[in-house]
CSV table of C-alpha atoms in Angstrom, one decimal:
chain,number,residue,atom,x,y,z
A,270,UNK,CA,86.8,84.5,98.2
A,271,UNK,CA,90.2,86.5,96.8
A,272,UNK,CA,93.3,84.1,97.8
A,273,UNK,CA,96.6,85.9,97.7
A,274,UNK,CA,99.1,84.4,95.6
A,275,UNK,CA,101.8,82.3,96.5
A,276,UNK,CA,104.8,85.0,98.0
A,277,UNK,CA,103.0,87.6,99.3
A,278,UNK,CA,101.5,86.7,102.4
A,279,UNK,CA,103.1,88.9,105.2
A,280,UNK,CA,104.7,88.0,108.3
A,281,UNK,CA,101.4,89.4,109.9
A,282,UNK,CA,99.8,86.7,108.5
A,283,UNK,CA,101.7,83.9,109.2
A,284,UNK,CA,102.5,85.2,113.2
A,285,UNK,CA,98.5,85.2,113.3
A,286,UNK,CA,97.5,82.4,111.3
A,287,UNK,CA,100.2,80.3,112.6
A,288,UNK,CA,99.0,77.2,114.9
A,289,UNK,CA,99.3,79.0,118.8
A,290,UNK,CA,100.0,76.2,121.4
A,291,UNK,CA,96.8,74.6,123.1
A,292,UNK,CA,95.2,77.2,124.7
A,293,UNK,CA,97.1,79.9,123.3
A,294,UNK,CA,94.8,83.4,122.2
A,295,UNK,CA,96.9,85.8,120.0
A,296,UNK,CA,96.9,89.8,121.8
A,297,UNK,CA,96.4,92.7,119.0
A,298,UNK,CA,96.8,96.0,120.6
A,299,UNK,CA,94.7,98.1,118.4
A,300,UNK,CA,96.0,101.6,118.5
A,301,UNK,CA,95.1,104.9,117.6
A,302,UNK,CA,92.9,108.0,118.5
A,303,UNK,CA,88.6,108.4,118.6
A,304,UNK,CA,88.2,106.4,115.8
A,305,UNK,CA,89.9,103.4,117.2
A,306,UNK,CA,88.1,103.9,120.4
A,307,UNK,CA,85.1,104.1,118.6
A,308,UNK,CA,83.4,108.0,118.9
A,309,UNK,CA,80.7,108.0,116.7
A,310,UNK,CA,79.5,104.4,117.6
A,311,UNK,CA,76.2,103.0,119.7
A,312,UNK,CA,77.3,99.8,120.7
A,313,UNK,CA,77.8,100.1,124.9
A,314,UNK,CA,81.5,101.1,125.5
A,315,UNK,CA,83.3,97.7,125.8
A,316,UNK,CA,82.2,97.6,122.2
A,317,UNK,CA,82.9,100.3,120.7
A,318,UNK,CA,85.0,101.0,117.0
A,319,UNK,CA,86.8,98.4,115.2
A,320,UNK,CA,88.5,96.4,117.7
A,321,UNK,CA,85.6,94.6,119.2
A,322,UNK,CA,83.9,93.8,116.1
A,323,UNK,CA,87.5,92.6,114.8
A,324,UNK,CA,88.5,90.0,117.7
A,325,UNK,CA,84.4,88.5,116.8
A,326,UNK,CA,85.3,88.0,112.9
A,327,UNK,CA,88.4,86.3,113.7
A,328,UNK,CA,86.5,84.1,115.9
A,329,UNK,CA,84.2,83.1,112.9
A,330,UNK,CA,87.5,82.4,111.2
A,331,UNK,CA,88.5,80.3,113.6
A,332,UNK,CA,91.4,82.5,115.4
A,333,UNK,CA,91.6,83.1,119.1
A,334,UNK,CA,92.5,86.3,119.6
A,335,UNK,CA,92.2,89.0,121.6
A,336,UNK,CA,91.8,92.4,120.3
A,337,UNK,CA,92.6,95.3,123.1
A,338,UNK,CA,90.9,98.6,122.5
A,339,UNK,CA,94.1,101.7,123.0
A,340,UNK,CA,92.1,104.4,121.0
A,341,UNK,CA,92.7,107.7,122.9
A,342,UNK,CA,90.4,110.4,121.2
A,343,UNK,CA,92.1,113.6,120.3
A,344,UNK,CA,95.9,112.4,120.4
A,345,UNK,CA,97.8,112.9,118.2
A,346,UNK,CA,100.6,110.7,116.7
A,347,UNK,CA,103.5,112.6,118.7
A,348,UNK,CA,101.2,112.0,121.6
A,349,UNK,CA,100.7,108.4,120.4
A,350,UNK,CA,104.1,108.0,120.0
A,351,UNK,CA,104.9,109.4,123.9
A,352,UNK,CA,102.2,106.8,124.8
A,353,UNK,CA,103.3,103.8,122.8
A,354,UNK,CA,106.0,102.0,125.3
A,355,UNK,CA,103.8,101.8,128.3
A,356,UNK,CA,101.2,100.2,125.9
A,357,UNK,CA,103.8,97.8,124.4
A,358,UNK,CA,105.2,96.5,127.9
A,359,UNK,CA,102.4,93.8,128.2
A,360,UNK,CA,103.2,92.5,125.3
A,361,UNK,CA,101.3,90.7,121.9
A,362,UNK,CA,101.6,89.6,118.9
A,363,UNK,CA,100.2,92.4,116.2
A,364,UNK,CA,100.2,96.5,116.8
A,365,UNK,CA,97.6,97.7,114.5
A,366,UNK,CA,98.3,101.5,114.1
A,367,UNK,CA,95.8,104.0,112.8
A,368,UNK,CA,96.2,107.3,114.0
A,369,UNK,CA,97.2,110.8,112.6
A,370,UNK,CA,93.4,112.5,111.5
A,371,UNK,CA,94.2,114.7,114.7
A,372,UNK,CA,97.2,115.7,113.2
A,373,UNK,CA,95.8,116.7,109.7
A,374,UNK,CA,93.5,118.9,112.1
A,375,UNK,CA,96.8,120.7,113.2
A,376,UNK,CA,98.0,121.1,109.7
A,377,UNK,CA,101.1,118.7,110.7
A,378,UNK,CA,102.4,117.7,107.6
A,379,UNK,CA,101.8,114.6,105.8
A,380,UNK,CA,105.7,113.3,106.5
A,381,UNK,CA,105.8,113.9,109.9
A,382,UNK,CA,102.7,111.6,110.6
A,383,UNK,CA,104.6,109.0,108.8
A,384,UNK,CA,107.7,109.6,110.4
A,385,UNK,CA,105.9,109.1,113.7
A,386,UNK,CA,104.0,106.0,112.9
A,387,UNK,CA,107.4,104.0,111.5
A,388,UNK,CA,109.1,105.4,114.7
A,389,UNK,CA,105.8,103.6,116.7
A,390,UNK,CA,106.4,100.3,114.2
A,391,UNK,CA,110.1,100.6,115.2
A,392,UNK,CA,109.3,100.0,119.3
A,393,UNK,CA,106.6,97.4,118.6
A,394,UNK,CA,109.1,95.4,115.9
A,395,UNK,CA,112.1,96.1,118.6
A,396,UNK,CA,109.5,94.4,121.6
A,397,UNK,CA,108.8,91.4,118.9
A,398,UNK,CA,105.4,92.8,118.3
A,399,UNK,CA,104.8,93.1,114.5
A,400,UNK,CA,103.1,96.6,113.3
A,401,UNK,CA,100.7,96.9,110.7
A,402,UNK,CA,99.6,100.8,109.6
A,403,UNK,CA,96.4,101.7,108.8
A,404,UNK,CA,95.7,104.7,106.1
A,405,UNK,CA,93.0,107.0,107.7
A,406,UNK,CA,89.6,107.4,106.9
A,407,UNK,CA,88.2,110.1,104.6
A,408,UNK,CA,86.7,113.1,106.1
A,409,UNK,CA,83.5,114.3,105.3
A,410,UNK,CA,82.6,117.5,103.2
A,411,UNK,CA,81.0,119.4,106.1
A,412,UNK,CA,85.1,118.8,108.1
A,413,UNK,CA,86.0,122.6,109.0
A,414,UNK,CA,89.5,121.3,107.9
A,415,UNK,CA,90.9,119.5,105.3
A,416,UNK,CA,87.1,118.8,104.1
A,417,UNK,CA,88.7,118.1,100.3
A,418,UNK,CA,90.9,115.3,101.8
A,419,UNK,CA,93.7,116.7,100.2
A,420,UNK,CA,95.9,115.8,103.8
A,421,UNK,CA,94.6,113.1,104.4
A,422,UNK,CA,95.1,111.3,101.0
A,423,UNK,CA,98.9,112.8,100.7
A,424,UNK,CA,99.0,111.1,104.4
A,425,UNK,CA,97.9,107.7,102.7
A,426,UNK,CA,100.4,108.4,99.9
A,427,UNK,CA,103.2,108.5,102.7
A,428,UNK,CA,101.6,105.2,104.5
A,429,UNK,CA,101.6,103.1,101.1
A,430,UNK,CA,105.3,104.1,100.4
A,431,UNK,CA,106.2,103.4,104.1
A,432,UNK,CA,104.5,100.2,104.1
A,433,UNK,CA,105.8,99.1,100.9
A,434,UNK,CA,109.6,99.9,101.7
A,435,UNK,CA,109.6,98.2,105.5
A,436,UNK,CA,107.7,94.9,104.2
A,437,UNK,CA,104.7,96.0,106.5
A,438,UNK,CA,101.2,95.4,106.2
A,439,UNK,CA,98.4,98.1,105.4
A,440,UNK,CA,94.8,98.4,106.0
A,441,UNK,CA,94.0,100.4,103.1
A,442,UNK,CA,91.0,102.2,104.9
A,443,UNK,CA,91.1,105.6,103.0
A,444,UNK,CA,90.5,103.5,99.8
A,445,UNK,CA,87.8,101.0,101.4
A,446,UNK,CA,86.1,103.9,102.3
A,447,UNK,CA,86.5,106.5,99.6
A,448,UNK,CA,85.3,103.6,96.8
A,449,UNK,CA,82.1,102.4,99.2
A,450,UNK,CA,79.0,104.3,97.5
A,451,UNK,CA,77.2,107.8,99.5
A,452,UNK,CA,79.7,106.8,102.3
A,453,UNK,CA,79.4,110.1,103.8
A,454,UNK,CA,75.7,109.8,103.9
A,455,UNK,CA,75.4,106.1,105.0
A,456,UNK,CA,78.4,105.2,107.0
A,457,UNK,CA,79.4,108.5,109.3
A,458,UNK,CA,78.1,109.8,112.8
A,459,UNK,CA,80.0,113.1,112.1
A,460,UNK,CA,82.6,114.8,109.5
A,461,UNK,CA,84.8,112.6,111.6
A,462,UNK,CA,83.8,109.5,113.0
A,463,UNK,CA,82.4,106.3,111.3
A,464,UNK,CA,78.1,105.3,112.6
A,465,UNK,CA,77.8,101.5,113.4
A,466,UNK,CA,77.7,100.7,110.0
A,467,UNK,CA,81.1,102.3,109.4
A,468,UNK,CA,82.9,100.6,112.4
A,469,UNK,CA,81.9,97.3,110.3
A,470,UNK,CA,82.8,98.2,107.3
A,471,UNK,CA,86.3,99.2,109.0
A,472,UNK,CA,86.8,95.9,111.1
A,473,UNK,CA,86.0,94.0,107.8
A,474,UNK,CA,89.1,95.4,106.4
A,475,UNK,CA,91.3,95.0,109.5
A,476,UNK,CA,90.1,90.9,109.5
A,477,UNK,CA,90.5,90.8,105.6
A,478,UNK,CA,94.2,91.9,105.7
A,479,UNK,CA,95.0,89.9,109.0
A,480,UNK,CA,93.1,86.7,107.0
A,481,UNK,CA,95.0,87.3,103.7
A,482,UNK,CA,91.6,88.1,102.1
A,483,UNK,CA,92.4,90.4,98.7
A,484,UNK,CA,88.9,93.0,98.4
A,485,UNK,CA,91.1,96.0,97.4
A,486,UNK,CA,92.0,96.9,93.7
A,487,UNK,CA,95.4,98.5,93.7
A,488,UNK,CA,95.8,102.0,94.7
A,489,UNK,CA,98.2,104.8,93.1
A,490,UNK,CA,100.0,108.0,95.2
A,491,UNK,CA,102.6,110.4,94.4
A,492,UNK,CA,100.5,111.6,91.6
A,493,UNK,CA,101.8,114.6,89.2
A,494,UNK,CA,100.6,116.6,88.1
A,495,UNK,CA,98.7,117.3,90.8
A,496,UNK,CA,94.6,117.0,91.1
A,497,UNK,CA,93.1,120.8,90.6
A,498,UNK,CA,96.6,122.2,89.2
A,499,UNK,CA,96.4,125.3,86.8
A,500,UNK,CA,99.1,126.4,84.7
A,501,UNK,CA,100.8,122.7,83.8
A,502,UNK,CA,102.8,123.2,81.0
A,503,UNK,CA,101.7,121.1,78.2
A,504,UNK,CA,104.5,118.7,77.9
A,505,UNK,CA,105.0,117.6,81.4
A,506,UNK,CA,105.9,114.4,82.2
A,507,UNK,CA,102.7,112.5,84.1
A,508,UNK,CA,103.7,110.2,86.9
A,509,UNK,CA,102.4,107.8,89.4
A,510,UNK,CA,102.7,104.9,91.8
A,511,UNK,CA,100.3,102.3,92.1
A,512,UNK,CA,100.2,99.9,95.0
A,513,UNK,CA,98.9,96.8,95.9
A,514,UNK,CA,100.3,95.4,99.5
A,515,UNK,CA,98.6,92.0,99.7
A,516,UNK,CA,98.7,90.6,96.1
A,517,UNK,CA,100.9,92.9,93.9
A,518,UNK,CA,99.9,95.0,91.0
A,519,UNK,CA,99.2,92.7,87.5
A,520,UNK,CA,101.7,94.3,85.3
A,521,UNK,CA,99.8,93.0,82.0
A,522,UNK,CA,96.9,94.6,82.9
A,523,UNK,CA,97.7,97.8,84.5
A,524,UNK,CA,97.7,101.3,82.0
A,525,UNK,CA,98.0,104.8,82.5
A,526,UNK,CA,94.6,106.6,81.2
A,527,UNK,CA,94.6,109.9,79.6
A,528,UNK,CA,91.1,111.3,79.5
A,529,UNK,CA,89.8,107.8,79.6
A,530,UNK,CA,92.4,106.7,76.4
A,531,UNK,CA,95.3,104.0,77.2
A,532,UNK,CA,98.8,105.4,76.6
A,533,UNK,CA,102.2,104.1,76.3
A,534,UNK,CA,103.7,104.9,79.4
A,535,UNK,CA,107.0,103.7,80.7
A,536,UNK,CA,106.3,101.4,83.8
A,537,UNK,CA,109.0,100.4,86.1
A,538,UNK,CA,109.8,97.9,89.1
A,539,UNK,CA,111.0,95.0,90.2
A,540,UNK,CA,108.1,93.7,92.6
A,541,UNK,CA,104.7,93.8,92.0
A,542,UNK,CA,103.6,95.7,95.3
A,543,UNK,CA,104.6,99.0,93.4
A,544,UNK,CA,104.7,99.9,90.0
A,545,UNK,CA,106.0,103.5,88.5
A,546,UNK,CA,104.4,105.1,85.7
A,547,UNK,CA,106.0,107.4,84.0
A,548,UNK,CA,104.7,109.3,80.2
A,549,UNK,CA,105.6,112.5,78.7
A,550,UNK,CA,103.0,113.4,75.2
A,551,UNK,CA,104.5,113.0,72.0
A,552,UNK,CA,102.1,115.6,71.3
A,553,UNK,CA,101.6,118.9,73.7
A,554,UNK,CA,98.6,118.5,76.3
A,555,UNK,CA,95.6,121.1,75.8
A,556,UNK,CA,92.7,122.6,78.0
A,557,UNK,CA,91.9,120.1,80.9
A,558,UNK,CA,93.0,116.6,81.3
A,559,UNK,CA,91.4,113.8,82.8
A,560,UNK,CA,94.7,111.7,84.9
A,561,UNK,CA,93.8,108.0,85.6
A,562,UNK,CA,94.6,104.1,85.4
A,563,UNK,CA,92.7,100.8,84.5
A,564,UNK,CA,94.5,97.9,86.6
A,565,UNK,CA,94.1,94.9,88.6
A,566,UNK,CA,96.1,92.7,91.2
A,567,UNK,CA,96.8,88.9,91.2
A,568,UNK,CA,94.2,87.7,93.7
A,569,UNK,CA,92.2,85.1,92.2
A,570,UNK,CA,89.9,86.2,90.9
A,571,UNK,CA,91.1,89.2,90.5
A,572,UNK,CA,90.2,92.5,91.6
A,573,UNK,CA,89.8,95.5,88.7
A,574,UNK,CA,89.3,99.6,88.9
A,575,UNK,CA,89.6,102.5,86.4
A,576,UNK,CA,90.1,105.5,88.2
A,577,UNK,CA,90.4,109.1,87.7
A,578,UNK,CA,93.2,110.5,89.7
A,579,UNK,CA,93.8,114.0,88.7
A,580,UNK,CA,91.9,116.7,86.8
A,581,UNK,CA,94.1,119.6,86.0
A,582,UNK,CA,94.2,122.8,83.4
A,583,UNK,CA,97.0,123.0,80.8
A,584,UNK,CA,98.7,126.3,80.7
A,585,UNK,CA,96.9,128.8,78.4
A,586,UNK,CA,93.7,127.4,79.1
A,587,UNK,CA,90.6,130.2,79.9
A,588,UNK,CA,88.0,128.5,82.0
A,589,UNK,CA,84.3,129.4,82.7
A,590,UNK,CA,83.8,131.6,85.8
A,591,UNK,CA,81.4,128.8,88.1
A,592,UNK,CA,83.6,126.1,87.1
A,593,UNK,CA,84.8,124.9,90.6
A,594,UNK,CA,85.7,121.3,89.6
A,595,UNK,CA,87.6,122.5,86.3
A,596,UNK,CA,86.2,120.2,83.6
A,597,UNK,CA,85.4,122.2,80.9
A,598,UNK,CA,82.0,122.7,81.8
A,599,UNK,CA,79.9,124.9,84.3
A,600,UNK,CA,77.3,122.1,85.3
A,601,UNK,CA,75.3,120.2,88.1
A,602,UNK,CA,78.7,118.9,89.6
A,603,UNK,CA,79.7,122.6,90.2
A,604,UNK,CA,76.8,123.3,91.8
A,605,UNK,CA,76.6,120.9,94.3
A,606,UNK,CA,80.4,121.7,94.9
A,607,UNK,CA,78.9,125.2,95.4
A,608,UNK,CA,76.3,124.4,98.2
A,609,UNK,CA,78.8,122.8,100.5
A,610,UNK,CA,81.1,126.4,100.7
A,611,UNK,CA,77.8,128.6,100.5
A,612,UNK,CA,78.1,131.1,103.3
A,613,UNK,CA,81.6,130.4,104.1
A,614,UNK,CA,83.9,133.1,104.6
A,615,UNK,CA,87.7,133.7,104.1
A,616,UNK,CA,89.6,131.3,107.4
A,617,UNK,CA,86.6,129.2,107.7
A,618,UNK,CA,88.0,125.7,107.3
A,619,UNK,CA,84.5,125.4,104.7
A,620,UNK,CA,85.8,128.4,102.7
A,621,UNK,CA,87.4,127.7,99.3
A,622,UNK,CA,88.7,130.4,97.4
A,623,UNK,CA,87.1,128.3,94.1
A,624,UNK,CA,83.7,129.2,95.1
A,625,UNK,CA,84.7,132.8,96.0
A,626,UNK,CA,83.9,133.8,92.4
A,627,UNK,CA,83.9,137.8,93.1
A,628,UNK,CA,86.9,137.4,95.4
A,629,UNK,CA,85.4,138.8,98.1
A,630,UNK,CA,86.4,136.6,100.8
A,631,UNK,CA,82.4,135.4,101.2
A,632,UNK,CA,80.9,132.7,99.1
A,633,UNK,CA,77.6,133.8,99.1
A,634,UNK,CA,74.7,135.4,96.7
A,635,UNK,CA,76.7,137.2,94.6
A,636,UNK,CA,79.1,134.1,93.8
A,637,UNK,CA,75.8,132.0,93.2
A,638,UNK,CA,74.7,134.5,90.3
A,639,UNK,CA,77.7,134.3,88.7
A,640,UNK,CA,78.0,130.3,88.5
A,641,UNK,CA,74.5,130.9,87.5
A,642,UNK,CA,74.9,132.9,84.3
A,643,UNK,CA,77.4,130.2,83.1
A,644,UNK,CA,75.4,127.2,83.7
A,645,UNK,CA,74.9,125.0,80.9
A,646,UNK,CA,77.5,126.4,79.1
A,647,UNK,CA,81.4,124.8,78.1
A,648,UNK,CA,85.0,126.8,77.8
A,649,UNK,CA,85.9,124.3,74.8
């Protein structure tokens, strides 16, 4: 088991950990939209989603509680936000809040989600009840919008930040999910909507946060340059945050990576639940670069990643027509990237103008030849 160390533990954790007079059951409102109410799921109704399976694995661990079920499917967080007080006057202990996928739907920005989700942990704080967010799951590839997850990752950006400067727990959901293995394939009734499987997976991270169990290496956001830029000018400065909300980021042991290489970067903070990297080349960047970190928290033991976070093409830099993820290289990768826009068109959430090779607005035949009289072949 990964213990958190000694002055992190959150106020979550104590209010639910802490001894309840005899009798006493702890009430967590879990809040949010179809994914909290549990769409996707085949458990009967009462059921459904996270919360259930939640209130029975803090049962195993020995804590009473009861875990009440407030998804609304389709809403919105300025909906959830309208709706919030009336669910707060009963009372509890813990709002868990995980809501905004509908939002990405609308193109609603990124801030504004997390604007309305602190304005939600403002009411429950202001009642007594403590708030803890909840990044949003991944959408799958076949989503007609935001199937890249571009949103939705810049939303968990926002949600790391906001937890991190309020002293706020987070269920780090996008990354339990995004680092779980064919998750698309094994874990998801729809583009949307976690299957059975998925609700698990998703109440195990809820019960590991609330228990002060560490299983997630620390995450970055606010990366530049950005993932898929074009055009960065050779000597920009690279930057990132990494996070880690229950045990804090291991300073010794976390490094910026440029195509896979340690470099010196310049890291900067005064806690350990955020780190800033910052690192400008001594020498000028050229063709595509690989973005990434090698870190670990202080959980014991601890837990480790090296991940890629950005790809992006230096300016000057004359790519292979067919090369849709921009590596260099025209190659399997691109063509699986290819069958997921294949007969897309120009306003189709699918449609991405990377795979519209001839510029036609249609990713079809024509595009397909042309990735095909590259493949095999590399730009440098």
């Amino acid at each position: 088991m990964k213990t958190l160390p000694h002055a992190l533990a959150t106020g979550a954790l104590l209010a639910l950990l802490a001894t309840p007079a005899a009798g006493a059951v702890r009430a967590i409102l879990a809040f949010g939209d179809s994914i909290t109410a549990g769409v996707g799921d085949t458990r009967p109704e009462p059921d459904r989603g996270y919360p259930a399976r939640l209130a029975a694995l803090l049962a195993e661990a020995g804590v009473a509680a009861e875990v009440h079920n407030l998804g609304v499917p389709g809403e919105t967080t300025a909906e959830g936000l309208a709706r919030l007080p009336a669910a707060l006057a009963a009372g509890g202990n813990l709002l868990l809040l995980m809501e905004g996928t509908n939002d990405v739907s609308h193109d609603v920005s990124p801030e504004t989600i997390a604007y309305n989700l602190r304005e939600m942990g403002r009411l429950a704080s202001q009642r007594g009840i403590e708030p803890i967010f909840a990044t949003l799951i991944p959408r799958g590839p076949a989503a007609p919008t935001d199937p890249r997850n571009l949103q939705t990752e810049r939303v968990a950006w926002e949600l790391r930040d906001l937890a991190y400067r309020d002293g706020a727990g987070l269920v780090d959901a996008y990354a339990v999910f995004t680092r779980t293995r064919e998750v698309f394939g094994r874990l998801y009734a729809d583009p949307y909507h976690p299957n059975a499987e998925g609700y698990d997976l998703l109440a195990k991270a809820f019960a590991e946060m609330l228990l002060g169990i560490d299983t997630v290496a620390p995450v970055a956001a606010f990366v530049r340059p950005a993932d898929g830029e074009s055009g960065v000018p050779p000597t920009s400065e690279l930057t990132f945050y990494l996070y880690d909300h229950l045990s804090g980021v291991d300073a010794a042991h976390a490094t910026m990576l440029i195509d896979g290489e340690p470099v010196a970067a310049t890291v900067s903070s005064s806690v350990p639940r955020r780190l800033a990297f910052t690192y400008r080349p001594a020498t000028p960047l050229a063709n595509v670069v690989r973005l990434g970190y090698r870190a670990r928290d202080l959980a014991t033991p601890p837990n480790e990643i090296e991940e890629t976070l950005a790809t992006f093409v230096v300016a000057g830099t004359e790519l292979l027509t067919g090369d849709l993820d921009r590596d260099g290289r025209v190659d399997g990768r691109d063509l699986v990237a290819f069958a997921v826009l294949f007969g897309s068109n120009a306003g189709d959430g699918r449609y991405d103008p990377r795979g519209d090779l001839d510029r036609n607005g249609r990713i079809d035949g024509l595009d397909l030849a042309l990735l095909a009289a590259n493949f095999g072949r590399s730009a440098f």
